[in-house]
Coordinates of C-alpha atoms in Angstrom, one line a residue:
X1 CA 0.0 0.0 0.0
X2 CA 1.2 3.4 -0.8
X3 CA 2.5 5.7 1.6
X4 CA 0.4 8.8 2.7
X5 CA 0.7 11.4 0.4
X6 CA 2.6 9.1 -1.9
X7 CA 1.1 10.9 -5.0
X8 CA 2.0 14.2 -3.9
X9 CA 5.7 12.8 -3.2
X10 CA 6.1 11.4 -6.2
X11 CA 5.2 15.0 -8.1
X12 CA 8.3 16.3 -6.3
X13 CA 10.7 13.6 -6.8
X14 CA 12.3 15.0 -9.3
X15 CA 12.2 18.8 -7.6
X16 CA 16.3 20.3 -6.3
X17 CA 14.0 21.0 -3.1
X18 CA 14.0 19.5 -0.1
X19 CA 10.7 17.0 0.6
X20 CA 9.8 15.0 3.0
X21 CA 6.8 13.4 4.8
X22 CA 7.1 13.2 8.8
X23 CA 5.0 11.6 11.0
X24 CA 3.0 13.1 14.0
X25 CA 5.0 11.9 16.4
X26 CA 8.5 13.5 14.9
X27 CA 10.0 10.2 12.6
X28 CA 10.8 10.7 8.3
X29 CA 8.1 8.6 6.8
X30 CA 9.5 9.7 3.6
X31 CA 12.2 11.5 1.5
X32 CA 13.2 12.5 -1.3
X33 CA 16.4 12.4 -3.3
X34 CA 17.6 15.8 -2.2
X35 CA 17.3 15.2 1.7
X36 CA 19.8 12.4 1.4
X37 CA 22.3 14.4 -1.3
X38 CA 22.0 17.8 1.3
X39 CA 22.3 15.6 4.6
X40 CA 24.5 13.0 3.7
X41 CA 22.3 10.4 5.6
X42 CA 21.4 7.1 4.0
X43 CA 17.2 6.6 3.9
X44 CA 17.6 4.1 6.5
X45 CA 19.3 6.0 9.0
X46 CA 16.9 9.2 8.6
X47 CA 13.9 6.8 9.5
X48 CA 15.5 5.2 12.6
X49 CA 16.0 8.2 14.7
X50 CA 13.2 11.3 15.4
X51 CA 14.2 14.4 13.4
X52 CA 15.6 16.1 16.8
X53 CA 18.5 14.2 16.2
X54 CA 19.2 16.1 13.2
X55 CA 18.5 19.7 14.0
X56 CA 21.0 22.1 14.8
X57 CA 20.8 21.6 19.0
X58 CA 20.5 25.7 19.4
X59 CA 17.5 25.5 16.7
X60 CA 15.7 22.6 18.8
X61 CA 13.6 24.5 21.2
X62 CA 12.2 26.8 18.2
X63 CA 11.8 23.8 15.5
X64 CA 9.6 21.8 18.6
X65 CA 7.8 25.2 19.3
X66 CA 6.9 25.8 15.5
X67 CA 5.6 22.5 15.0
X68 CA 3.6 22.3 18.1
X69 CA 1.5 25.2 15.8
X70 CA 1.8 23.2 13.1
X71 CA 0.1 20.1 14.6
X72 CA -2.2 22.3 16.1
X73 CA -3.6 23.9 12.9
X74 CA -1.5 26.4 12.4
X75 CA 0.4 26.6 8.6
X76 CA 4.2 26.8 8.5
X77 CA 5.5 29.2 6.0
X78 CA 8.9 31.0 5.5
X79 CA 10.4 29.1 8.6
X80 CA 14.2 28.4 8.8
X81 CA 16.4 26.6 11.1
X82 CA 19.4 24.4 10.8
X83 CA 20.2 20.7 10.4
X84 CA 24.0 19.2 11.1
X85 CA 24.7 16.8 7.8
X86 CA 26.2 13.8 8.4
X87 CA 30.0 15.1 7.6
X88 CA 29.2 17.7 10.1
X89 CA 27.9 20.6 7.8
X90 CA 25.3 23.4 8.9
X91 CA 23.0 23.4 6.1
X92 CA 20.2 26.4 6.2
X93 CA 16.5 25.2 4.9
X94 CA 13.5 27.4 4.5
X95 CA 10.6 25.4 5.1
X96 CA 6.7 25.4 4.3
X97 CA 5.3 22.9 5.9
X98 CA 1.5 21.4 6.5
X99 CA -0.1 19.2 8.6
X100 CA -2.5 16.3 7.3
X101 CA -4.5 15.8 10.1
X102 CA -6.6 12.8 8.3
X103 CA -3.4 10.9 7.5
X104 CA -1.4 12.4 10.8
X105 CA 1.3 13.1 8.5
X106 CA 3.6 16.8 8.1
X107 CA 4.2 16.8 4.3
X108 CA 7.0 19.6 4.1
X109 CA 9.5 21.4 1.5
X110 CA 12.1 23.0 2.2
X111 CA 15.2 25.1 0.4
X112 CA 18.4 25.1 1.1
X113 CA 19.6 28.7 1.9
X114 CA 22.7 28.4 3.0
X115 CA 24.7 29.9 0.8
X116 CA 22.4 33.0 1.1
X117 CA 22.9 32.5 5.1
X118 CA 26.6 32.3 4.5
X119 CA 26.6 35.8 2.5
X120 CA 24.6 37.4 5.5
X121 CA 26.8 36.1 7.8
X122 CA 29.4 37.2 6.0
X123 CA 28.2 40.7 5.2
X124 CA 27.1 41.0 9.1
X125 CA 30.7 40.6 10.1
X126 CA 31.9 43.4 7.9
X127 CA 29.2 45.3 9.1
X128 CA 30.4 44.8 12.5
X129 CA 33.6 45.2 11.4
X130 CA 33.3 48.8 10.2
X131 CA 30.5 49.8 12.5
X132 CA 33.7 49.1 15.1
X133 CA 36.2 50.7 12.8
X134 CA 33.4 54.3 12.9
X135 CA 32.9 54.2 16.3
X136 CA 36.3 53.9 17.3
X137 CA 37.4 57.3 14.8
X138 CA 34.3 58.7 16.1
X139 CA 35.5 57.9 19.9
X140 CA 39.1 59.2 19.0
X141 CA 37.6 62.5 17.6
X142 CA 35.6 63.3 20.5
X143 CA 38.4 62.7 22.6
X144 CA 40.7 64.8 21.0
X145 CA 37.8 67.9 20.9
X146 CA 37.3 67.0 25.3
X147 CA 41.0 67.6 25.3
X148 CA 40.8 70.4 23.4
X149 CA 37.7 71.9 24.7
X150 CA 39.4 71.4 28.7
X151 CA 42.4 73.4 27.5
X152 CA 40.1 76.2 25.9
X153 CA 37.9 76.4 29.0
X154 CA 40.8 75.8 31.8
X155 CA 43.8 77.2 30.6
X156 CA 43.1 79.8 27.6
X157 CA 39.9 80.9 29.6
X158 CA 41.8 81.0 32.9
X159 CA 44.4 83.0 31.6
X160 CA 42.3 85.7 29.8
X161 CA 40.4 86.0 33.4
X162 CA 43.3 87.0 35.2
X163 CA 44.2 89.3 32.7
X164 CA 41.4 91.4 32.8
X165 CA 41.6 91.3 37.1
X166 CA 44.7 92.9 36.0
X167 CA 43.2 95.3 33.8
X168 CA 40.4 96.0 36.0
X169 CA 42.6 96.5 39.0
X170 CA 44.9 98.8 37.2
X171 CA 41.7 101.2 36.6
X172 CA 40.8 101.0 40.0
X173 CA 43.7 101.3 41.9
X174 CA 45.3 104.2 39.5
X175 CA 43.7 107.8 40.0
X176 CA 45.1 110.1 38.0
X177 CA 44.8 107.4 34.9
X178 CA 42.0 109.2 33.1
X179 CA 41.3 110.4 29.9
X180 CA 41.9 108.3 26.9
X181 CA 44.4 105.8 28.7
X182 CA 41.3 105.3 31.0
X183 CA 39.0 104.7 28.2
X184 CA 41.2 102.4 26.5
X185 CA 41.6 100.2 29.7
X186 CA 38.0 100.3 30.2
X187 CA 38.1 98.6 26.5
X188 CA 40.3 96.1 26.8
X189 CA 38.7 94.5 29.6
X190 CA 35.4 95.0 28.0
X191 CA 37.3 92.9 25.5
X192 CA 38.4 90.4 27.4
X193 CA 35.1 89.7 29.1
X194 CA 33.5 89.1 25.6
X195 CA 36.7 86.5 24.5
X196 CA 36.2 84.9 27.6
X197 CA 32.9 84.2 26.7
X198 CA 33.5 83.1 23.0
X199 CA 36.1 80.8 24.1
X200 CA 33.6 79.2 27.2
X201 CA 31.1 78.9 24.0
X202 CA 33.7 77.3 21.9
X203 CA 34.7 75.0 24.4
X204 CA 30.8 74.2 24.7
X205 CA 30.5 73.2 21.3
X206 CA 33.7 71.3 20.4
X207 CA 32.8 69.1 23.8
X208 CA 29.5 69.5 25.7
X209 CA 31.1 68.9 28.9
X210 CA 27.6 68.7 30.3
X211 CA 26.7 65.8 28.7
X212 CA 28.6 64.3 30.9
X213 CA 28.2 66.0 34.2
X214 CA 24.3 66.8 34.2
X215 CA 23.0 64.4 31.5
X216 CA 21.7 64.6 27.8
X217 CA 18.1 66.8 28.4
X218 CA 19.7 69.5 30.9
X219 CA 22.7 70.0 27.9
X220 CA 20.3 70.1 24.9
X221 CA 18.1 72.8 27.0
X222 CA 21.1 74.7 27.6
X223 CA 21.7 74.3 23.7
X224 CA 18.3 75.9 23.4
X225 CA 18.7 78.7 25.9
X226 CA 22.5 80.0 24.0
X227 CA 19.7 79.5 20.5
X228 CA 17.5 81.6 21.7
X229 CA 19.6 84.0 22.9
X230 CA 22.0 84.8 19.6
X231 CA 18.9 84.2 17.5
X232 CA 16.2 85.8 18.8
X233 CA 14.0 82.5 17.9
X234 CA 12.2 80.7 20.5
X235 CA 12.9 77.1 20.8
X236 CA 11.2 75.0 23.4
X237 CA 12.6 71.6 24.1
X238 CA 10.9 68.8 25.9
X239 CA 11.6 65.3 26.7
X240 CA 9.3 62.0 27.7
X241 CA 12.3 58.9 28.0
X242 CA 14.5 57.5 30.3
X243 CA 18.0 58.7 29.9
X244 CA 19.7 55.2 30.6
X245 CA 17.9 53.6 27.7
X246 CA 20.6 55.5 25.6
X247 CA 23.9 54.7 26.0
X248 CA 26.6 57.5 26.1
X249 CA 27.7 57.3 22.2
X250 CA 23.9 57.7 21.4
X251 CA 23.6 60.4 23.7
X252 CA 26.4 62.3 22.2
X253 CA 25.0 62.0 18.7
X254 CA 21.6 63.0 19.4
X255 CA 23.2 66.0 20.7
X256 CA 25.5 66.5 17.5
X257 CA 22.3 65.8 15.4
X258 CA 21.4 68.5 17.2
X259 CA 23.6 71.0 17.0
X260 CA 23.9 70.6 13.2
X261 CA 19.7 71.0 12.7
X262 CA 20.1 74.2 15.0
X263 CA 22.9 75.5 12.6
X264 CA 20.9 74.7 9.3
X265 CA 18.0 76.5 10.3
X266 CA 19.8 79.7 11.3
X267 CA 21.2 79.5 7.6
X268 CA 18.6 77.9 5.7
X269 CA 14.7 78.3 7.1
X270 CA 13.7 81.4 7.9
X271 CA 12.0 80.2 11.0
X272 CA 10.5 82.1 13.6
X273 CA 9.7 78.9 16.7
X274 CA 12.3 76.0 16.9
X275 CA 11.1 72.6 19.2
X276 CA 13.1 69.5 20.2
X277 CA 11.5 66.5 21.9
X278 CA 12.7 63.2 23.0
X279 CA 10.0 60.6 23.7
X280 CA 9.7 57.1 24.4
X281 CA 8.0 55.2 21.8
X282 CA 7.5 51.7 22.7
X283 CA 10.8 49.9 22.3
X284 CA 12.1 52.9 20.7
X285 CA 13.5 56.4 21.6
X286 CA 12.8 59.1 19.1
X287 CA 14.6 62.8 18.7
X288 CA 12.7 65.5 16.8
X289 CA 13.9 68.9 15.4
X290 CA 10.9 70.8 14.3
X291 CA 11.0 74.4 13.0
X292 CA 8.4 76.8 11.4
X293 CA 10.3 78.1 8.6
X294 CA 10.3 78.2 5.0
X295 CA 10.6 74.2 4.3
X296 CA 11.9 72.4 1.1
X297 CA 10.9 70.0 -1.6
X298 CA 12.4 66.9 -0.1
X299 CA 12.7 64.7 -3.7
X300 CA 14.6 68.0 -4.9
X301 CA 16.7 69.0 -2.5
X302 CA 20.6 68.4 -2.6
X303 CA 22.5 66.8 0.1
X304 CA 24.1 69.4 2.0
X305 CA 26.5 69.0 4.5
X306 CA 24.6 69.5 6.9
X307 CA 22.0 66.8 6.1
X308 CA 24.8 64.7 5.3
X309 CA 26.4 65.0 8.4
X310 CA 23.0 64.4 10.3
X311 CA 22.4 61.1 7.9
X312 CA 26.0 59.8 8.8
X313 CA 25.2 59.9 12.4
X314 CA 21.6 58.6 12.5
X315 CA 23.2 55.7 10.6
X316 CA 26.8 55.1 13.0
X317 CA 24.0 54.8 15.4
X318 CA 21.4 52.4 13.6
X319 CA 18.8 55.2 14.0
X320 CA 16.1 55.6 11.5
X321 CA 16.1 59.2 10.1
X322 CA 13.0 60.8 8.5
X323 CA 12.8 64.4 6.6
X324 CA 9.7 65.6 6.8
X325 CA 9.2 69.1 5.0
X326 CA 7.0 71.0 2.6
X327 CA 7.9 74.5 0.7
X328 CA 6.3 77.0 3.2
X329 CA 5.2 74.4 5.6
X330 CA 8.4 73.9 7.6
X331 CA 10.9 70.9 8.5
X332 CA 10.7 68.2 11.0
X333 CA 13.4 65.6 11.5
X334 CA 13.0 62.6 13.5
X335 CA 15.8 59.9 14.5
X336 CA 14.5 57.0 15.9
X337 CA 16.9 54.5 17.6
X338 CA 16.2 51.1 19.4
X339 CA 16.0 51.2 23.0
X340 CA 19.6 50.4 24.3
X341 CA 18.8 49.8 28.8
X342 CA 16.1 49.1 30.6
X343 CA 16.4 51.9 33.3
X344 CA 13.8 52.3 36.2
X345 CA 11.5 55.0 37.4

């Protein structure tokens, strides 16, 4: 008597695919030419053991899980796992799989994929490869603008402080100075006090030495409070997230990201109200610059460096960037990126 779904089988004899006919408690009732070639197992010893015995171990739990559906009425389609050939091989199949509950038979096809898996794999690891190779410049450069940034702030900074003490004690402590050499001293420290400024806003921007001290929202709000106050724009910021489902590197690009929408709306929108937001979407944190100002055509505009830059770093940080903007209708950019910590309330 014919096996079940002997018919069927024979149909696909011929087929490069994988087929096979298991039964319902886990054993090959049935196989075709291409099972054997792919696993290197003779017919005889696929049916004497249960088809656990030839699954990759670290696949097991999820094959038995699957198939569990499967028996249960549930259609297998687009499944993979792997199964260890008889030389020791991992070969990669794709299954489709259904169960015949009148026969109490899984009839199942499956491809092999693993050369496909093998060019993920491989493309993964030089992924990985240069996703380390970015971070690590990236890591070098922003060590090299802290250093920078510490001498600005502490030693330049410093130095043009005590200077204008000088200065300023000079006036105070001379009488008869009056008169032009008076005014001129009054100047120079007038001077100084603005340089000491620039150079304390300098120092901000090369390294936001807050970021590390008080924390990504208090630093983007103080990045707000200097754009309001050499703009003349408003610009709210807000935030709904957890900081430690960031990790630092992410923290530091969203405030680069930052930084550089800031700039390109000083030079390029026209806006009069600027708002950031971080929230906490899910099992995702999303940034959003948002402006008011004159907008673009988003198919026509060129890649500036600005947008460049702001692409580069949504994508060193596996962030999903979206331009949204509309000629006369303002811009709003958004970088989502997967959540990194679970931090508690």
């Amino acid at each position: 008597m014919d096996s079940p779904g002997s018919d069927m089988f024979t149909f696909f004899e011929m087929t490069p695919d994988l087929v096979c006919i298991v039964s319902k408690d886990g054993f090959f009732k049935k196989v075709n030419r291409a099972v054997i070639e792919q696993l290197g197992y003779t017919e005889a010893e696929l049916f004497s053991g249960h088809i656990s015995l030839f699954i990759h171990p670290e696949d097991m739990e999820m094959t038995m899980r699957e198939r569990t559906k499967l028996l249960n009425g549930t259609s297998l389609e687009n499944f993979e796992n792997r199964y260890t050939a008889k030389d020791g091989r991992i070969v990669w199949l794709h299954w489709t799989s259904i169960y015949l509950p009148d026969k109490e038979v899984v009839f199942a096809i499956a491809k092999d994929v693993t050369k496909r898996k093998l060019v993920e794999k491989e493309t993964e690891e030089k992924y990985q490869k240069f996703k380390g190779l970015v971070t690590h410049f990236k890591n070098s450069i922003e060590k090299d603008r802290k250093n920078l940034a510490f001498e600005l702030h502490e030693d330049l900074a410093q130095l043009a402080a005590v200077i204008k003490m000088d200065i300023d004690w000079i006036s105070a402590n001379m009488p008869g100075l009056s008169g032009l050499p008076k005014s001129r001293m009054e100047h120079a420290s007038a001077l100084l006090a603005l340089g000491i400024k620039k150079i304390r806003k300098i120092s901000f921007t090369i390294s936001p030495y807050m970021l590390d001290m008080l924390g990504l929202n208090k630093t983007i709000q103080s990045l707000c409070n200097e754009f309001v106050l050499l703009n003349n724009i408003p610009c709210r910021f807000q935030s709904t997230y957890n900081e430690t489902d960031l990790t630092p590197e992410i923290k530091l690009d969203f405030f680069r990201i930052c930084q550089e929408s800031l700039n390109n709306i000083v030079l390029h929108a026209n806006a009069n109200s600027v708002k950031i937001g971080i929230e906490d979407i899910g099992d995702t944190i999303c940034m959003y610059i948002t402006d008011d100002g004159k907008g673009f055509d988003v198919r026509q505009k060129k890649q500036t460096s600005g947008l460049t830059g702001i692409r580069e770093r949504a994508i060193s940080i596996n962030g999903q960037l979206t331009i949204e903007s509309k000629t006369g209708k303002g811009t709003r950019i958004c970088i989502a990126v997967a959540k990194q910590f679970k931090g508690s309330d």
